[in-house]
């Protein structure tokens, strides 16, 4: 299975109810599969950063076996709106 930005985006939307997902394939700068993601989900409300990252990591458990580097930023919808306003 080849991990693609579309596959990552679709899984995050379907499995954790993400309302916004940006996926950047940073592999060309590295020797193996590498991605940077921004995930906005109401499921992150009231959760600490580590809990949010665990949700994402559990969702993408199979894909992460093939990914060398994975950078993630996780926001609630309210945090996302504040960030966009800046």
N, CA, C and O atoms as a GROMACS GRO file, in nm:
protein
  344
    1UNK      N    1   0.084  -0.119   0.000
    1UNK     CA    2   0.000   0.000   0.000
    1UNK      C    3   0.088   0.125   0.000
    1UNK      O    4   0.182   0.135   0.079
    2UNK      N    5   0.058   0.215  -0.085
    2UNK     CA    6   0.131   0.340  -0.091
    2UNK      C    7   0.052   0.447  -0.017
    2UNK      O    8  -0.066   0.469  -0.044
    3UNK      N    9   0.117   0.512   0.076
    3UNK     CA   10   0.050   0.616   0.154
    3UNK      C   11   0.054   0.746   0.076
    3UNK      O   12   0.160   0.792   0.033
    4UNK      N   13  -0.064   0.806   0.057
    4UNK     CA   14  -0.075   0.931  -0.018
    4UNK      C   15  -0.142   1.037   0.070
    4UNK      O   16  -0.209   1.004   0.168
    5UNK      N   17  -0.125   1.164   0.036
    5UNK     CA   18  -0.195   1.269   0.111
    5UNK      C   19  -0.347   1.249   0.110
    5UNK      O   20  -0.413   1.273   0.211
    6UNK      N   21  -0.402   1.206  -0.003
    6UNK     CA   22  -0.546   1.184  -0.011
    6UNK      C   23  -0.593   1.073   0.084
    6UNK      O   24  -0.697   1.086   0.148
    7UNK      N   25  -0.516   0.966   0.092
    7UNK     CA   26  -0.550   0.856   0.183
    7UNK      C   27  -0.550   0.903   0.328
    7UNK      O   28  -0.642   0.872   0.404
    8UNK      N   29  -0.448   0.978   0.366
    8UNK     CA   30  -0.439   1.031   0.502
    8UNK      C   31  -0.558   1.122   0.530
    8UNK      O   32  -0.623   1.109   0.634
    9UNK      N   33  -0.586   1.214   0.439
    9UNK     CA   34  -0.697   1.308   0.455
    9UNK      C   35  -0.830   1.235   0.470
    9UNK      O   36  -0.908   1.265   0.561
   10UNK      N   37  -0.857   1.140   0.383
   10UNK     CA   38  -0.985   1.067   0.385
   10UNK      C   39  -1.003   0.988   0.515
   10UNK      O   40  -1.113   0.986   0.571
   11UNK      N   41  -0.897   0.924   0.564
   11UNK     CA   42  -0.908   0.847   0.688
   11UNK      C   43  -0.936   0.938   0.807
   11UNK      O   44  -1.019   0.904   0.892
   12UNK      N   45  -0.868   1.051   0.814
   12UNK     CA   46  -0.889   1.142   0.926
   12UNK      C   47  -1.030   1.201   0.926
   12UNK      O   48  -1.089   1.219   1.032
   13UNK      N   49  -1.082   1.230   0.811
   13UNK     CA   50  -1.219   1.282   0.801
   13UNK      C   51  -1.318   1.174   0.841
   13UNK      O   52  -1.410   1.199   0.918
   14UNK      N   53  -1.300   1.054   0.789
   14UNK     CA   54  -1.396   0.946   0.814
   14UNK      C   55  -1.389   0.894   0.958
   14UNK      O   56  -1.493   0.865   1.017
   15UNK      N   57  -1.270   0.881   1.013
   15UNK     CA   58  -1.256   0.812   1.141
   15UNK      C   59  -1.256   0.902   1.264
   15UNK      O   60  -1.298   0.859   1.372
   16UNK      N   61  -1.209   1.026   1.251
   16UNK     CA   62  -1.213   1.113   1.370
   16UNK      C   63  -1.296   1.239   1.347
   16UNK      O   64  -1.291   1.333   1.426
   17UNK      N   65  -1.370   1.241   1.240
   17UNK     CA   66  -1.461   1.353   1.216
   17UNK      C   67  -1.391   1.486   1.193
   17UNK      O   68  -1.443   1.591   1.231
   18UNK      N   69  -1.275   1.482   1.131
   18UNK     CA   70  -1.202   1.606   1.104
   18UNK      C   71  -1.284   1.693   1.009
   18UNK      O   72  -1.342   1.645   0.912
   19UNK      N   73  -1.288   1.822   1.040
   19UNK     CA   74  -1.362   1.915   0.955
   19UNK      C   75  -1.268   1.991   0.861
   19UNK      O   76  -1.312   2.056   0.767
   20UNK      N   77  -1.138   1.981   0.890
   20UNK     CA   78  -1.037   2.042   0.802
   20UNK      C   79  -0.909   1.961   0.817
   20UNK      O   80  -0.865   1.931   0.928
   21UNK      N   81  -0.849   1.925   0.704
   21UNK     CA   82  -0.723   1.850   0.706
   21UNK      C   83  -0.634   1.904   0.594
   21UNK      O   84  -0.673   1.903   0.477
   22UNK      N   85  -0.516   1.950   0.631
   22UNK     CA   86  -0.412   1.985   0.534
   22UNK      C   87  -0.305   1.878   0.544
   22UNK      O   88  -0.257   1.848   0.654
   23UNK      N   89  -0.267   1.821   0.431
   23UNK     CA   90  -0.160   1.721   0.430
   23UNK      C   91  -0.054   1.766   0.331
   23UNK      O   92  -0.083   1.786   0.213
   24UNK      N   93   0.067   1.781   0.379
   24UNK     CA   94   0.179   1.819   0.294
   24UNK      C   95   0.275   1.700   0.284
   24UNK      O   96   0.324   1.650   0.385
   25UNK      N   97   0.300   1.656   0.162
   25UNK     CA   98   0.396   1.548   0.140
   25UNK      C   99   0.535   1.611   0.137
   25UNK      O  100   0.571   1.681   0.043
   26UNK      N  101   0.612   1.585   0.241
   26UNK     CA  102   0.748   1.641   0.250
   26UNK      C  103   0.854   1.539   0.210
   26UNK      O  104   0.972   1.558   0.237
   27UNK      N  105   0.811   1.432   0.147
   27UNK     CA  106   0.903   1.325   0.106
   27UNK      C  107   1.014   1.370   0.013
   27UNK      O  108   1.127   1.321   0.026
   28UNK      N  109   0.988   1.462  -0.083
   28UNK     CA  110   1.098   1.500  -0.173
   28UNK      C  111   1.221   1.554  -0.102
   28UNK      O  112   1.331   1.549  -0.156
   29UNK      N  113   1.204   1.606   0.018
   29UNK     CA  114   1.317   1.660   0.094
   29UNK      C  115   1.385   1.554   0.181
   29UNK      O  116   1.484   1.583   0.248
   30UNK      N  117   1.331   1.433   0.179
   30UNK     CA  118   1.382   1.327   0.268
   30UNK      C  119   1.406   1.199   0.188
   30UNK      O  120   1.375   1.190   0.069
   31UNK      N  121   1.461   1.100   0.257
   31UNK     CA  122   1.494   0.974   0.191
   31UNK      C  123   1.379   0.874   0.194
   31UNK      O  124   1.388   0.768   0.131
   32UNK      N  125   1.272   0.905   0.267
   32UNK     CA  126   1.159   0.812   0.277
   32UNK      C  127   1.029   0.891   0.295
   32UNK      O  128   1.031   1.014   0.303
   33UNK      N  129   0.916   0.819   0.301
   33UNK     CA  130   0.786   0.883   0.312
   33UNK      C  131   0.779   0.975   0.433
   33UNK      O  132   0.812   0.936   0.545
   34UNK      N  133   0.735   1.097   0.409
   34UNK     CA  134   0.731   1.197   0.515
   34UNK      C  135   0.612   1.290   0.490
   34UNK      O  136   0.590   1.336   0.378
   35UNK      N  137   0.536   1.318   0.597
   35UNK     CA  138   0.418   1.402   0.584
   35UNK      C  139   0.407   1.499   0.700
   35UNK      O  140   0.452   1.471   0.812
   36UNK      N  141   0.347   1.614   0.672
   36UNK     CA  142   0.317   1.716   0.771
   36UNK      C  143   0.166   1.740   0.762
   36UNK      O  144   0.116   1.769   0.653
   37UNK      N  145   0.093   1.729   0.874
   37UNK     CA  146  -0.052   1.744   0.868
   37UNK      C  147  -0.102   1.846   0.970
   37UNK      O  148  -0.045   1.864   1.078
   38UNK      N  149  -0.212   1.910   0.933
   38UNK     CA  150  -0.289   1.995   1.022
   38UNK      C  151  -0.428   1.934   1.026
   38UNK      O  152  -0.492   1.917   0.922
   39UNK      N  153  -0.475   1.900   1.146
   39UNK     CA  154  -0.604   1.834   1.162
   39UNK      C  155  -0.691   1.918   1.256
   39UNK      O  156  -0.650   1.952   1.367
   40UNK      N  157  -0.812   1.951   1.210
   40UNK     CA  158  -0.908   2.024   1.292
   40UNK      C  159  -1.027   1.932   1.315
   40UNK      O  160  -1.091   1.887   1.220
   41UNK      N  161  -1.057   1.904   1.443
   41UNK     CA  162  -1.167   1.814   1.474
   41UNK      C  163  -1.233   1.852   1.605
   41UNK      O  164  -1.165   1.889   1.701
   42UNK      N  165  -1.367   1.844   1.610
   42UNK     CA  166  -1.436   1.868   1.735
   42UNK      C  167  -1.402   1.762   1.841
   42UNK      O  168  -1.420   1.786   1.960
   43UNK      N  169  -1.354   1.646   1.798
   43UNK     CA  170  -1.316   1.541   1.893
   43UNK      C  171  -1.197   1.582   1.980
   43UNK      O  172  -1.171   1.518   2.082
   44UNK      N  173  -1.126   1.688   1.942
   44UNK     CA  174  -1.011   1.734   2.020
   44UNK      C  175  -1.052   1.822   2.138
   44UNK      O  176  -0.970   1.852   2.224
   45UNK      N  177  -1.180   1.864   2.142
   45UNK     CA  178  -1.228   1.950   2.250
   45UNK      C  179  -1.201   1.885   2.386
   45UNK      O  180  -1.235   1.769   2.408
   46UNK      N  181  -1.140   1.961   2.476
   46UNK     CA  182  -1.115   1.913   2.612
   46UNK      C  183  -1.004   1.810   2.625
   46UNK      O  184  -0.982   1.757   2.734
   47UNK      N  185  -0.933   1.783   2.516
   47UNK     CA  186  -0.825   1.684   2.521
   47UNK      C  187  -0.689   1.753   2.520
   47UNK      O  188  -0.670   1.855   2.454
   48UNK      N  189  -0.596   1.696   2.595
   48UNK     CA  190  -0.458   1.746   2.596
   48UNK      C  191  -0.391   1.712   2.462
   48UNK      O  192  -0.439   1.626   2.388
   49UNK      N  193  -0.282   1.780   2.434
   49UNK     CA  194  -0.211   1.760   2.308
   49UNK      C  195  -0.174   1.614   2.285
   49UNK      O  196  -0.192   1.562   2.175
   50UNK      N  197  -0.125   1.547   2.388
   50UNK     CA  198  -0.086   1.407   2.374
   50UNK      C  199  -0.206   1.320   2.338
   50UNK      O  200  -0.194   1.230   2.255
   51UNK      N  201  -0.321   1.346   2.399
   51UNK     CA  202  -0.442   1.270   2.367
   51UNK      C  203  -0.485   1.293   2.222
   51UNK      O  204  -0.530   1.200   2.155
   52UNK      N  205  -0.472   1.414   2.175
   52UNK     CA  206  -0.508   1.447   2.036
   52UNK      C  207  -0.417   1.371   1.939
   52UNK      O  208  -0.463   1.312   1.842
   53UNK      N  209  -0.288   1.374   1.969
   53UNK     CA  210  -0.192   1.305   1.882
   53UNK      C  211  -0.216   1.155   1.882
   53UNK      O  212  -0.200   1.089   1.780
   54UNK      N  213  -0.253   1.100   1.998
   54UNK     CA  214  -0.284   0.957   2.004
   54UNK      C  215  -0.405   0.923   1.917
   54UNK      O  216  -0.406   0.819   1.851
   55UNK      N  217  -0.507   1.009   1.917
   55UNK     CA  218  -0.622   0.986   1.830
   55UNK      C  219  -0.579   0.977   1.684
   55UNK      O  220  -0.620   0.886   1.611
   56UNK      N  221  -0.496   1.071   1.643
   56UNK     CA  222  -0.447   1.072   1.504
   56UNK      C  223  -0.361   0.949   1.477
   56UNK      O  224  -0.378   0.883   1.375
   57UNK      N  225  -0.269   0.919   1.569
   57UNK     CA  226  -0.180   0.805   1.549
   57UNK      C  227  -0.258   0.673   1.544
   57UNK      O  228  -0.225   0.586   1.463
   58UNK      N  229  -0.360   0.658   1.628
   58UNK     CA  230  -0.442   0.537   1.624
   58UNK      C  231  -0.519   0.526   1.493
   58UNK      O  232  -0.532   0.417   1.438
   59UNK      N  233  -0.569   0.636   1.445
   59UNK     CA  234  -0.642   0.638   1.318
   59UNK      C  235  -0.552   0.594   1.203
   59UNK      O  236  -0.595   0.522   1.113
   60UNK      N  237  -0.428   0.638   1.207
   60UNK     CA  238  -0.334   0.611   1.096
   60UNK      C  239  -0.231   0.503   1.131
   60UNK      O  240  -0.121   0.502   1.076
   61UNK      N  241  -0.266   0.414   1.223
   61UNK     CA  242  -0.170   0.313   1.271
   61UNK      C  243  -0.106   0.233   1.157
   61UNK      O  244   0.016   0.215   1.156
   62UNK      N  245  -0.185   0.185   1.063
   62UNK     CA  246  -0.130   0.105   0.953
   62UNK      C  247  -0.042   0.190   0.861
   62UNK      O  248   0.064   0.145   0.817
   63UNK      N  249  -0.085   0.312   0.833
   63UNK     CA  250  -0.010   0.400   0.744
   63UNK      C  251   0.123   0.442   0.807
   63UNK      O  252   0.223   0.456   0.738
   64UNK      N  253   0.123   0.462   0.940
   64UNK     CA  254   0.245   0.506   1.007
   64UNK      C  255   0.355   0.401   1.001
   64UNK      O  256   0.473   0.434   1.018
   65UNK      N  257   0.320   0.277   0.978
   65UNK     CA  258   0.421   0.171   0.962
   65UNK      C  259   0.507   0.196   0.839
   65UNK      O  260   0.620   0.148   0.831
   66UNK      N  261   0.453   0.270   0.742
   66UNK     CA  262   0.525   0.297   0.617
   66UNK      C  263   0.580   0.438   0.608
   66UNK      O  264   0.647   0.473   0.511
   67UNK      N  265   0.551   0.520   0.707
   67UNK     CA  266   0.592   0.660   0.705
   67UNK      C  267   0.716   0.677   0.792
   67UNK      O  268   0.720   0.633   0.907
   68UNK      N  269   0.817   0.742   0.736
   68UNK     CA  270   0.942   0.765   0.808
   68UNK      C  271   0.930   0.882   0.906
   68UNK      O  272   0.978   0.874   1.019
   69UNK      N  273   0.867   0.991   0.862
   69UNK     CA  274   0.853   1.110   0.946
   69UNK      C  275   0.710   1.162   0.936
   69UNK      O  276   0.655   1.171   0.826
   70UNK      N  277   0.650   1.195   1.052
   70UNK     CA  278   0.512   1.241   1.055
   70UNK      C  279   0.499   1.353   1.157
   70UNK      O  280   0.511   1.331   1.277
   71UNK      N  281   0.475   1.472   1.107
   71UNK     CA  282   0.460   1.590   1.193
   71UNK      C  283   0.313   1.629   1.193
   71UNK      O  284   0.251   1.640   1.086
   72UNK      N  285   0.257   1.650   1.311
   72UNK     CA  286   0.114   1.683   1.316
   72UNK      C  287   0.086   1.802   1.406
   72UNK      O  288   0.152   1.823   1.508
   73UNK      N  289  -0.014   1.879   1.364
   73UNK     CA  290  -0.067   1.989   1.444
   73UNK      C  291  -0.215   1.962   1.457
   73UNK      O  292  -0.284   1.942   1.357
   74UNK      N  293  -0.267   1.961   1.580
   74UNK     CA  294  -0.406   1.926   1.604
   74UNK      C  295  -0.476   2.043   1.673
   74UNK      O  296  -0.431   2.092   1.776
   75UNK      N  297  -0.588   2.086   1.614
   75UNK     CA  298  -0.662   2.200   1.667
   75UNK      C  299  -0.811   2.169   1.679
   75UNK      O  300  -0.865   2.088   1.605
   76UNK      N  301  -0.876   2.236   1.775
   76UNK     CA  302  -1.021   2.231   1.782
   76UNK      C  303  -1.074   2.331   1.680
   76UNK      O  304  -0.998   2.417   1.633
   77UNK      N  305  -1.202   2.322   1.644
   77UNK     CA  306  -1.257   2.422   1.550
   77UNK      C  307  -1.241   2.566   1.601
   77UNK      O  308  -1.213   2.657   1.523
   78UNK      N  309  -1.257   2.586   1.732
   78UNK     CA  310  -1.242   2.721   1.789
   78UNK      C  311  -1.098   2.770   1.775
   78UNK      O  312  -1.075   2.886   1.738
   79UNK      N  313  -1.000   2.684   1.803
   79UNK     CA  314  -0.860   2.721   1.788
   79UNK      C  315  -0.827   2.751   1.641
   79UNK      O  316  -0.750   2.842   1.612
   80UNK      N  317  -0.886   2.674   1.551
   80UNK     CA  318  -0.864   2.694   1.407
   80UNK      C  319  -0.916   2.830   1.363
   80UNK      O  320  -0.850   2.900   1.287
   81UNK      N  321  -1.036   2.866   1.410
   81UNK     CA  322  -1.093   2.996   1.374
   81UNK      C  323  -1.006   3.111   1.428
   81UNK      O  324  -0.985   3.210   1.359
   82UNK      N  325  -0.957   3.098   1.550
   82UNK     CA  326  -0.868   3.200   1.606
   82UNK      C  327  -0.739   3.213   1.527
   82UNK      O  328  -0.690   3.323   1.503
   83UNK      N  329  -0.684   3.099   1.486
   83UNK     CA  330  -0.559   3.101   1.410
   83UNK      C  331  -0.580   3.165   1.273
   83UNK      O  332  -0.495   3.241   1.227
   84UNK      N  333  -0.693   3.136   1.210
   84UNK     CA  334  -0.720   3.196   1.078
   84UNK      C  335  -0.738   3.347   1.088
   84UNK      O  336  -0.706   3.419   0.994
   85UNK      N  337  -0.789   3.395   1.201
   85UNK     CA  338  -0.816   3.538   1.220
   85UNK      C  339  -0.688   3.620   1.244
   85UNK      O  340  -0.689   3.742   1.230
   86UNK      N  341  -0.580   3.552   1.278
   86UNK     CA  342  -0.454   3.623   1.308
   86UNK      C  343  -0.383   3.667   1.185
   86UNK      O  344  -0.277   3.728   1.193
   0.00000   0.00000   0.00000
